[in-house]
PDB file of C-alpha atoms in Angstrom:
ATOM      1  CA  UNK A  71     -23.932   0.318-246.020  1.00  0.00           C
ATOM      2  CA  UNK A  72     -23.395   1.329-241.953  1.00  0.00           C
ATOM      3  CA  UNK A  73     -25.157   2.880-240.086  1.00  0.00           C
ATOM      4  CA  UNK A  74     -25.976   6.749-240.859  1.00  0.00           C
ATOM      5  CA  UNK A  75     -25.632   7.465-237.636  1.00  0.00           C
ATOM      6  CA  UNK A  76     -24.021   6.365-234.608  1.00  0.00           C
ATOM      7  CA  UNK A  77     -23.176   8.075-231.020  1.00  0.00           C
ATOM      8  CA  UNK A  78     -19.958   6.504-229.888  1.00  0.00           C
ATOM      9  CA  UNK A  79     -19.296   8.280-226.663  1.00  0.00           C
ATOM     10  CA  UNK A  80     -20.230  11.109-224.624  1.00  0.00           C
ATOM     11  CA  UNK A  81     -18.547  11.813-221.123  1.00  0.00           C
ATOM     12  CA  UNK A  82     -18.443  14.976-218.779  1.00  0.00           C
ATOM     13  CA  UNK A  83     -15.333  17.093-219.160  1.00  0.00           C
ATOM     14  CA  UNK A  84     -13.586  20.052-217.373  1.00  0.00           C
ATOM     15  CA  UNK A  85     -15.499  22.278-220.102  1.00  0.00           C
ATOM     16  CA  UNK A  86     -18.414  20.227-220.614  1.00  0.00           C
ATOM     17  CA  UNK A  87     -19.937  17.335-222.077  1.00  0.00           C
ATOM     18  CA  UNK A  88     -17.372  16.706-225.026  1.00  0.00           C
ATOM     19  CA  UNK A  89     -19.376  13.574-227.404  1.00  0.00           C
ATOM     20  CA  UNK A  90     -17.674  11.538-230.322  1.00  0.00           C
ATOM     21  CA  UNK A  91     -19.863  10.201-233.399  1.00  0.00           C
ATOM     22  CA  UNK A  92     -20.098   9.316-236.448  1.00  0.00           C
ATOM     23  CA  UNK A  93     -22.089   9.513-239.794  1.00  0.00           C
ATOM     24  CA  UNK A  94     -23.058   8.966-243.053  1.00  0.00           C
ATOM     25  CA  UNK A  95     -24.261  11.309-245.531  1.00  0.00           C
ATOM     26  CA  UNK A  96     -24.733   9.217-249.317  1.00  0.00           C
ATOM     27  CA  UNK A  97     -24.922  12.537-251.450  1.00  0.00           C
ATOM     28  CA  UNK A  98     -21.662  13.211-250.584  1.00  0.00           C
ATOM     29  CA  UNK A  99     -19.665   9.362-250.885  1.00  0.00           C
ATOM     30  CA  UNK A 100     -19.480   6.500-249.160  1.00  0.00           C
ATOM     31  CA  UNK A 101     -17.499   6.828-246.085  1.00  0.00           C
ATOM     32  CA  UNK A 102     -17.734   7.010-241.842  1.00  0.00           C
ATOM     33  CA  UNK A 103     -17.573  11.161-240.889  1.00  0.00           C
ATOM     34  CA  UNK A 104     -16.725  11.371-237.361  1.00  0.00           C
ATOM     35  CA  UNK A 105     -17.419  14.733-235.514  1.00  0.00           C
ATOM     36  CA  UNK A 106     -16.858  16.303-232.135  1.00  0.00           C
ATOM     37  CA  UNK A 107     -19.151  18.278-230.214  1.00  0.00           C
ATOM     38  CA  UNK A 108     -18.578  20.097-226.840  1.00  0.00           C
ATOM     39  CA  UNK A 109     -22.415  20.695-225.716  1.00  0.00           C
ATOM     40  CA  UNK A 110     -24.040  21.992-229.030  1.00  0.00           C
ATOM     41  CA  UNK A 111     -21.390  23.411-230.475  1.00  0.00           C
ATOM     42  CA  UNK A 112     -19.340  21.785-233.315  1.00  0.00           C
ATOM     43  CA  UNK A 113     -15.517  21.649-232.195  1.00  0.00           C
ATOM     44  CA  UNK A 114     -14.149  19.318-235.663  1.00  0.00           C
ATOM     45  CA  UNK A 115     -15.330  17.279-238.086  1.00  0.00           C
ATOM     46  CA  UNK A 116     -13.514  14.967-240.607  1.00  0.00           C
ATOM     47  CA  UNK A 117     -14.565  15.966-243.256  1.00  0.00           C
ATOM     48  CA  UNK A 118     -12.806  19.368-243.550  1.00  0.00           C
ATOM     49  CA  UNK A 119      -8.980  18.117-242.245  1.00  0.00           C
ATOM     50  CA  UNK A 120      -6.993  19.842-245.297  1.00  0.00           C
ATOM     51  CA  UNK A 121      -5.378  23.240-242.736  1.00  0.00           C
ATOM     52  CA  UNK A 122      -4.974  20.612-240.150  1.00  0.00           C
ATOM     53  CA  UNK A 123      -2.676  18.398-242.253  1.00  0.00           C
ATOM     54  CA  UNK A 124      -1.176  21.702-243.787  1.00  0.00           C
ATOM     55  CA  UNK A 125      -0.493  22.860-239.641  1.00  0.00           C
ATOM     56  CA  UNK A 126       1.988  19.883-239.518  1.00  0.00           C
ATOM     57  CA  UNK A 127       3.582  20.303-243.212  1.00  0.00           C
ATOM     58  CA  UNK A 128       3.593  24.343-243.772  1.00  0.00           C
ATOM     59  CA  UNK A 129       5.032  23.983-239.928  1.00  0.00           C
ATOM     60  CA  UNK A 130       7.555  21.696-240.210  1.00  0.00           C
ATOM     61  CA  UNK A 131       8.769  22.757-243.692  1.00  0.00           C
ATOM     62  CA  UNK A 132      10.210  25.688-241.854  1.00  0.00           C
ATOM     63  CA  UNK A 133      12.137  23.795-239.213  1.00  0.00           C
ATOM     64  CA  UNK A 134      15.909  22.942-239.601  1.00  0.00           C
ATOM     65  CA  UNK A 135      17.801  19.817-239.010  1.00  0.00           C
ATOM     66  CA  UNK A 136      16.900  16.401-238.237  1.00  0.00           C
ATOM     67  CA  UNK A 137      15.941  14.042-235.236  1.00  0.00           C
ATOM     68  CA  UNK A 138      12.960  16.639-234.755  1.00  0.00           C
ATOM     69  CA  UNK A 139      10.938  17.354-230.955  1.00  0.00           C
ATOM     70  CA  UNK A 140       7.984  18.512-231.740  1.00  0.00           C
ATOM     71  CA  UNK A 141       5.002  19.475-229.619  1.00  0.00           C
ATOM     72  CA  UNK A 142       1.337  19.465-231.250  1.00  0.00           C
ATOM     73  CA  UNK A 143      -1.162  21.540-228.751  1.00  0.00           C
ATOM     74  CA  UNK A 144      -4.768  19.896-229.233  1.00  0.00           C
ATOM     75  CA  UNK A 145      -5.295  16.339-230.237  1.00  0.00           C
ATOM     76  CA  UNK A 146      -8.690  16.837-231.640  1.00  0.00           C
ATOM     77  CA  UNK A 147      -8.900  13.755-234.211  1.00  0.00           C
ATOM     78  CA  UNK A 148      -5.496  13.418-234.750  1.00  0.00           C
ATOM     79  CA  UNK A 149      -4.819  14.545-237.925  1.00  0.00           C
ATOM     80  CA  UNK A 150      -2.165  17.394-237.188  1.00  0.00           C
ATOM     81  CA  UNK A 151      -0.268  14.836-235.122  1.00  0.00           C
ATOM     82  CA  UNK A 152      -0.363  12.000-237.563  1.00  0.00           C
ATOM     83  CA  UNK A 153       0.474  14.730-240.538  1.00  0.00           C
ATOM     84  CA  UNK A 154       3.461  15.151-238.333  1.00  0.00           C
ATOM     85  CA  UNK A 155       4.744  11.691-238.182  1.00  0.00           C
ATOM     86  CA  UNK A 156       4.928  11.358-241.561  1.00  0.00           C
ATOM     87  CA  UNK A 157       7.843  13.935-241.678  1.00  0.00           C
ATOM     88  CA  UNK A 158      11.194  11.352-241.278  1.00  0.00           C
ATOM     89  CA  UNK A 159      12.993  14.224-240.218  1.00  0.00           C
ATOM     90  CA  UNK A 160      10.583  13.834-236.419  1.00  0.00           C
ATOM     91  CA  UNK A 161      12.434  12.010-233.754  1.00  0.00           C
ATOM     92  CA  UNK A 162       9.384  12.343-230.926  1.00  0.00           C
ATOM     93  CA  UNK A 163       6.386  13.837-230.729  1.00  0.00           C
ATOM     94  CA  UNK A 164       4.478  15.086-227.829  1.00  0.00           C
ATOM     95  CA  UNK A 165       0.978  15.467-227.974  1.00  0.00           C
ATOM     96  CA  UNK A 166      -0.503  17.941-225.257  1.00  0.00           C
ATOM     97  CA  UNK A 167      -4.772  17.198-224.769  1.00  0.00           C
ATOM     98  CA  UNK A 168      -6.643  18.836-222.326  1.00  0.00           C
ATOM     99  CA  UNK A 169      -9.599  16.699-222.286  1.00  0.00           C
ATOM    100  CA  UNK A 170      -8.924  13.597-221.352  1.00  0.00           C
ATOM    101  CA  UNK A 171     -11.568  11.838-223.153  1.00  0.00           C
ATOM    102  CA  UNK A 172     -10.294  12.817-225.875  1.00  0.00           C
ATOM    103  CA  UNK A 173      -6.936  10.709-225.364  1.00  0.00           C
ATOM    104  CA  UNK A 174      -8.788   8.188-224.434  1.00  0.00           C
ATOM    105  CA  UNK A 175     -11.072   8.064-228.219  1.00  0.00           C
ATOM    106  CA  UNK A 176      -6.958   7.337-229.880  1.00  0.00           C
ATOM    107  CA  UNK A 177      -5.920   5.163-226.496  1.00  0.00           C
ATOM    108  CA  UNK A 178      -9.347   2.918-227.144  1.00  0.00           C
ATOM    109  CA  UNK A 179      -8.659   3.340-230.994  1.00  0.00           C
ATOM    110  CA  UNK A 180     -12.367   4.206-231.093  1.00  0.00           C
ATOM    111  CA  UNK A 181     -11.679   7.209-233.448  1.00  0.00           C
ATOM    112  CA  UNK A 182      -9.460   5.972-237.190  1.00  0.00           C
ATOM    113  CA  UNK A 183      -6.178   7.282-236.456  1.00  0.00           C
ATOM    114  CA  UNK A 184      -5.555   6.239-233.141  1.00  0.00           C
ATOM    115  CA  UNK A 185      -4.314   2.503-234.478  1.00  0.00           C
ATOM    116  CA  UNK A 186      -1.808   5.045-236.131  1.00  0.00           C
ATOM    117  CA  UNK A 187      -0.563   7.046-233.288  1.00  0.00           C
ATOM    118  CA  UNK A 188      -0.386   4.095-230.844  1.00  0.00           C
ATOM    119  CA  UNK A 189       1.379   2.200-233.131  1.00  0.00           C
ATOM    120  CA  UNK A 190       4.293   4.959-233.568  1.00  0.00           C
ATOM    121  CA  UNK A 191       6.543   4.682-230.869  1.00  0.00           C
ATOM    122  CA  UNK A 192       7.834   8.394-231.539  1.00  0.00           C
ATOM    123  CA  UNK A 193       4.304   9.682-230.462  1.00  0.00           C
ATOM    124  CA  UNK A 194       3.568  10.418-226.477  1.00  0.00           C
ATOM    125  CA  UNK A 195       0.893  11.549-225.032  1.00  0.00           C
ATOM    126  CA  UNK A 196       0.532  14.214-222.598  1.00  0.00           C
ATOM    127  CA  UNK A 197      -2.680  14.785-220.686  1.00  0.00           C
ATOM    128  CA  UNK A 198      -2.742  18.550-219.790  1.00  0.00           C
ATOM    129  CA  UNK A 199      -3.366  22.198-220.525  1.00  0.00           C
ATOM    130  CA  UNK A 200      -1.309  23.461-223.241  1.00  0.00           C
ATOM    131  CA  UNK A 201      -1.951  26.921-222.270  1.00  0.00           C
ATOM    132  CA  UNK A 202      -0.556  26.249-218.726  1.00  0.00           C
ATOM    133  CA  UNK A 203       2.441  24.477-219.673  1.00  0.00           C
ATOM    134  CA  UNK A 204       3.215  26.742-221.972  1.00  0.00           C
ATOM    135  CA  UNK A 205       3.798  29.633-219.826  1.00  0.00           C
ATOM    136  CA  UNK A 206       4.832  27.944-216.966  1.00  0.00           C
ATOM    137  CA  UNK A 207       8.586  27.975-216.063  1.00  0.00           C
ATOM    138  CA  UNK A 208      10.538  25.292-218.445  1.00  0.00           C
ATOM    139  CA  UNK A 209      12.852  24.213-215.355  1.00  0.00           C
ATOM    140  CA  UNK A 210      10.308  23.124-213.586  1.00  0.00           C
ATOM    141  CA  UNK A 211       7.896  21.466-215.871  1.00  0.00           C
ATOM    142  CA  UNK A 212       6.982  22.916-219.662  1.00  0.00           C
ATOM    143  CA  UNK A 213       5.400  20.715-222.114  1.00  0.00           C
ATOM    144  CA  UNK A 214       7.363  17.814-221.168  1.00  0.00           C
ATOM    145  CA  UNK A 215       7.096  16.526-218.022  1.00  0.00           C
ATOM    146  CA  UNK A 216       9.629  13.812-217.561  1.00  0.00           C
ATOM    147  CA  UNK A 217      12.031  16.143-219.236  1.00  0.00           C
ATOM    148  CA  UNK A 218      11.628  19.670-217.450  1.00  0.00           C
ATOM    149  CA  UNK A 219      13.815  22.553-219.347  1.00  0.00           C
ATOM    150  CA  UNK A 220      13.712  20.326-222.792  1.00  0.00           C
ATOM    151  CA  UNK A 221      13.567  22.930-225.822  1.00  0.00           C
ATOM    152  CA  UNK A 222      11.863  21.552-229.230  1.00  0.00           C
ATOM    153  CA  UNK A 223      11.876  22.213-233.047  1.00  0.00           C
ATOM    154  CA  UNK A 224       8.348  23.301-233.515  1.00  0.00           C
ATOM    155  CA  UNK A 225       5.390  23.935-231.361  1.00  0.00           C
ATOM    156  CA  UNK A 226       2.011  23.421-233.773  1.00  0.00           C
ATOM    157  CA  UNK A 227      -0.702  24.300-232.026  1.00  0.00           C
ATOM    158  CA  UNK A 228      -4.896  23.864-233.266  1.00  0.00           C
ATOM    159  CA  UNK A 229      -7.172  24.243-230.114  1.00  0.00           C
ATOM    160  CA  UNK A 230      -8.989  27.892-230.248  1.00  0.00           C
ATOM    161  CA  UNK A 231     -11.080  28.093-233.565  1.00  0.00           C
ATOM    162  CA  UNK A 232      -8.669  31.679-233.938  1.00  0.00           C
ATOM    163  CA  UNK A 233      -7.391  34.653-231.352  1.00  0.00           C
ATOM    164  CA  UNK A 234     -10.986  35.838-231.081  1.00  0.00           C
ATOM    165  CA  UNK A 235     -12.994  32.874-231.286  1.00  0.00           C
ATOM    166  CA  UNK A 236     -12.113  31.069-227.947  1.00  0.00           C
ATOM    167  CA  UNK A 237     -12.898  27.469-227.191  1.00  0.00           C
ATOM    168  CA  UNK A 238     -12.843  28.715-223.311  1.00  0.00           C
ATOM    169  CA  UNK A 239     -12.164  32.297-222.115  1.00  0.00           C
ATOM    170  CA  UNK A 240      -8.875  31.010-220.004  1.00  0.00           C
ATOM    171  CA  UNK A 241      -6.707  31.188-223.299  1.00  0.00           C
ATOM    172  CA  UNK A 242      -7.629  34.733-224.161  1.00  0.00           C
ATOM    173  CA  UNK A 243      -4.204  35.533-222.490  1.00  0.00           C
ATOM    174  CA  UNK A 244      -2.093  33.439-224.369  1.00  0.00           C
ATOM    175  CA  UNK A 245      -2.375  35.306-227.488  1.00  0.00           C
ATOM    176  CA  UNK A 246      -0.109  38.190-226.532  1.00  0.00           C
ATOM    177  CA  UNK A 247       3.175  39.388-226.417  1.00  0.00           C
ATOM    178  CA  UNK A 248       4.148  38.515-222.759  1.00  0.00           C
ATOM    179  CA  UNK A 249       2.710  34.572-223.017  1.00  0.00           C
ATOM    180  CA  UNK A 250       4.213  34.008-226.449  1.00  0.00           C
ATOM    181  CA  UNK A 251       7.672  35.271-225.351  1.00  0.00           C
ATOM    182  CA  UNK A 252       6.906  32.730-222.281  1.00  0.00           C
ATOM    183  CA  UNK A 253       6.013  29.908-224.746  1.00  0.00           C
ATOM    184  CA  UNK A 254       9.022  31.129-226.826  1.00  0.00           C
ATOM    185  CA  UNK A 255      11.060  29.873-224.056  1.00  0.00           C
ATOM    186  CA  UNK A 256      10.624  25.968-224.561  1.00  0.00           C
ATOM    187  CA  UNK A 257      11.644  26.774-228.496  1.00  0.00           C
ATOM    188  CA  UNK A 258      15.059  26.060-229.436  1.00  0.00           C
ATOM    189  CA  UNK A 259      16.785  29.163-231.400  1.00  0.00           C
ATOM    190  CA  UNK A 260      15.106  29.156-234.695  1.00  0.00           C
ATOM    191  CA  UNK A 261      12.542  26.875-233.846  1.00  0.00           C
ATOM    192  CA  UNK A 262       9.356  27.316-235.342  1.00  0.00           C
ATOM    193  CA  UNK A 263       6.029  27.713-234.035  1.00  0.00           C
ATOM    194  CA  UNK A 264       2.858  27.235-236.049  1.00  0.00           C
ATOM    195  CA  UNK A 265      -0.831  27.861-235.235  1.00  0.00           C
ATOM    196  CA  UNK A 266      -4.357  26.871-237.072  1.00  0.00           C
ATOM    197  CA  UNK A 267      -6.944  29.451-237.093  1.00  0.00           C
ATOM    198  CA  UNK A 268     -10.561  29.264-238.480  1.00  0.00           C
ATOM    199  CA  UNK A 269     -10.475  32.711-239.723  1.00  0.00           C
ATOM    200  CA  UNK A 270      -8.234  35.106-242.028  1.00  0.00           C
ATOM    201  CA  UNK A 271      -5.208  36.617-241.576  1.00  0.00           C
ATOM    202  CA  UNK A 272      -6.074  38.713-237.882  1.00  0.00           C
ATOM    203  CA  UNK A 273      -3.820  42.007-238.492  1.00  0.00           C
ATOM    204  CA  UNK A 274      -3.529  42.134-234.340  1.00  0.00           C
ATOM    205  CA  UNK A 275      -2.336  39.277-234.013  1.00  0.00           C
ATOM    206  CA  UNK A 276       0.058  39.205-236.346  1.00  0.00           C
ATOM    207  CA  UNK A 277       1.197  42.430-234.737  1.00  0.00           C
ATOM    208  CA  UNK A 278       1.659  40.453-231.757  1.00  0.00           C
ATOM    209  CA  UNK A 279       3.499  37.681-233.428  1.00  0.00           C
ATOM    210  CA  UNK A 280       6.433  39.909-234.959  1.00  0.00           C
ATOM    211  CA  UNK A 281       6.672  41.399-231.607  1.00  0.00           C
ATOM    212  CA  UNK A 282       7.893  37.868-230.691  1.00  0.00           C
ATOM    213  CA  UNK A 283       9.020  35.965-233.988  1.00  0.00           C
ATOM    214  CA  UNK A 284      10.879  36.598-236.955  1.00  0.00           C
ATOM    215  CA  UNK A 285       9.810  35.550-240.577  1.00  0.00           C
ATOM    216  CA  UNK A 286       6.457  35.886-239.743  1.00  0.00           C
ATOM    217  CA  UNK A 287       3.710  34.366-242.358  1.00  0.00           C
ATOM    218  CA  UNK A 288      -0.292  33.834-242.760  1.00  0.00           C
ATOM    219  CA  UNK A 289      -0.736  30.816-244.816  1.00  0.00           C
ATOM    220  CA  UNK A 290      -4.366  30.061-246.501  1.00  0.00           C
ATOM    221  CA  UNK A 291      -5.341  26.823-247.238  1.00  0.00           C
ATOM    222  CA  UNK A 292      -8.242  26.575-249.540  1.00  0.00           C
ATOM    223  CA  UNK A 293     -10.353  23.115-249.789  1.00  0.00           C
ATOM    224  CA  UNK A 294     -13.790  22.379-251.461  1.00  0.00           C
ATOM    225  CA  UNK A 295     -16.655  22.484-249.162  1.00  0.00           C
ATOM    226  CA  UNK A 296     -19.801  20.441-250.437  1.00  0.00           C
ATOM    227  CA  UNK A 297     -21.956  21.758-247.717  1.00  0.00           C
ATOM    228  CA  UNK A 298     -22.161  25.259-249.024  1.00  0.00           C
ATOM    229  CA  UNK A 299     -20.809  24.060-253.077  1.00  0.00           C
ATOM    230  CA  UNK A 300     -18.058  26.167-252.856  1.00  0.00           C
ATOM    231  CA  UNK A 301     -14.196  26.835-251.899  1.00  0.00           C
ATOM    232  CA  UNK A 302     -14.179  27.109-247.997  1.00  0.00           C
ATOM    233  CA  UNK A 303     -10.567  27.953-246.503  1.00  0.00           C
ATOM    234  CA  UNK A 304      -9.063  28.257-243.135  1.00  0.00           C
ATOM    235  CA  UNK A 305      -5.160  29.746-242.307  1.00  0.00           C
ATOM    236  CA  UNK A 306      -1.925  28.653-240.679  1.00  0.00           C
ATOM    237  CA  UNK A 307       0.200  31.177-239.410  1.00  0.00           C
ATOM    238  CA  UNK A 308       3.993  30.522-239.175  1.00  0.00           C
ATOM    239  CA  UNK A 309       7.294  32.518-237.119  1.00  0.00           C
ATOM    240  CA  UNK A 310      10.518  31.824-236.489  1.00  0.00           C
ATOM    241  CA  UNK A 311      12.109  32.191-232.739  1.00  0.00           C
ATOM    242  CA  UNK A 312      15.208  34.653-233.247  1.00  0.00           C
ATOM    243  CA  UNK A 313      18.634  32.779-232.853  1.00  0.00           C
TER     244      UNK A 313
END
């Protein structure tokens, strides 16, 4: 057996100290855990990964045609973005991080699936805030930078644990009409964009979405949680861009 515990990293950030580690807890099997923590608070852990997976795959099931751009906001420990490489149907994928650390855990291969991601050649990353290049004006920059005006498939985003719960108070704003109709811009005509949430379906917000979006949908994804010996679930909302 490993070690039951084990601090990899822990390095300043633009929102604080962000630290990588891992664990072992027997009662529950033999395997590594790795977790995230910004300060003292918990940002992901992999032991609960089922919505994050389902983000990519409830996402991407919407989306139509083939040789697929795809954006995923929030690399966390890459298990959205891997999820999405397994789809055949996805040309490229762009992976927008904020915390540069962060890309650095994959780059270094220091966290499991960054072997995976470095060693697809569709994958890119791109070090930056998905909040700002989301609203900022496609012809000059957008989520891609070498490619300013590009539109994609799907935009999956998991940073903010839901609308309410914010991981910083900057993206309060994004999660209304005006900034999703900006976002909206840099999807292609029935392109989809898909969003993790901690929390159940948020009525307001789904307001906000069908201001926006057509075929609008809340998704729960239920998974066993042997912390509290019980079902635990988070959600995955889906819309459609009009076109």
């Amino acid at each position: 057996m490993g070690l039951l515990f084990e601090q990899i990293d822990s390095q300043p950030s633009v929102i604080g100290e962000i630290t990588l580690r891992r664990r072992r807890i027997p009662a529950i099997g033999d395997r590594d855990i790795y977790e995230v923590k910004l300060g003292e608070e918990f940002l992901m852990s992999s032991m609960f990964v089922d919505a994050e997976v389902a983000l990519s795959d409830i996402g991407l099931r919407e989306t139509e045609g083939d040789d697929l751009s795809v954006v995923v906001g929030g690399l966390g420990l890459g298990y959205t973005a891997v999820a999405a490489l397994r789809h055949e149907r996805v040309a490229e994928l762009l992976v927008v991080e904020y915390l540069e650390p962060v890309i650095g855990w994959h780059q270094q291969e220091l966290v499991p699936l960054g072997k995976d991601l470095n060693a697809d050649p569709r994958n890119r990353y791109v070090h930056g805030s998905f909040f700002d290049l989301a609203i900022a004006d496609p012809e000059n920059g957008g989520f891609d930078p070498e490619n300013p005006g590009k539109q994609f498939d799907a935009i999956l985003l998991d940073i903010d644990h839901s609308p309410r719960a914010l991981l910083h108070d900057s993206s309060a704003s994004f999660y209304t009409v005006n900034n999703l109709r900006l976002m909206a811009r840099q999807l292609k005509p029935r392109g989809v964009f898909a969003m993790w949430s901690n929390e159940g379906e948020d009525d307001e917000f789904m307001a906000v979405l069908n201001d926006v979006f057509i075929d609008v949908a809340c998704h729960v994804v239920s998974f066993f949680n042997p912390f509290q010996n019980r079902e635990s679930f988070n959600t995955v909302y889906v819309a459609r861009k009009p076109g």
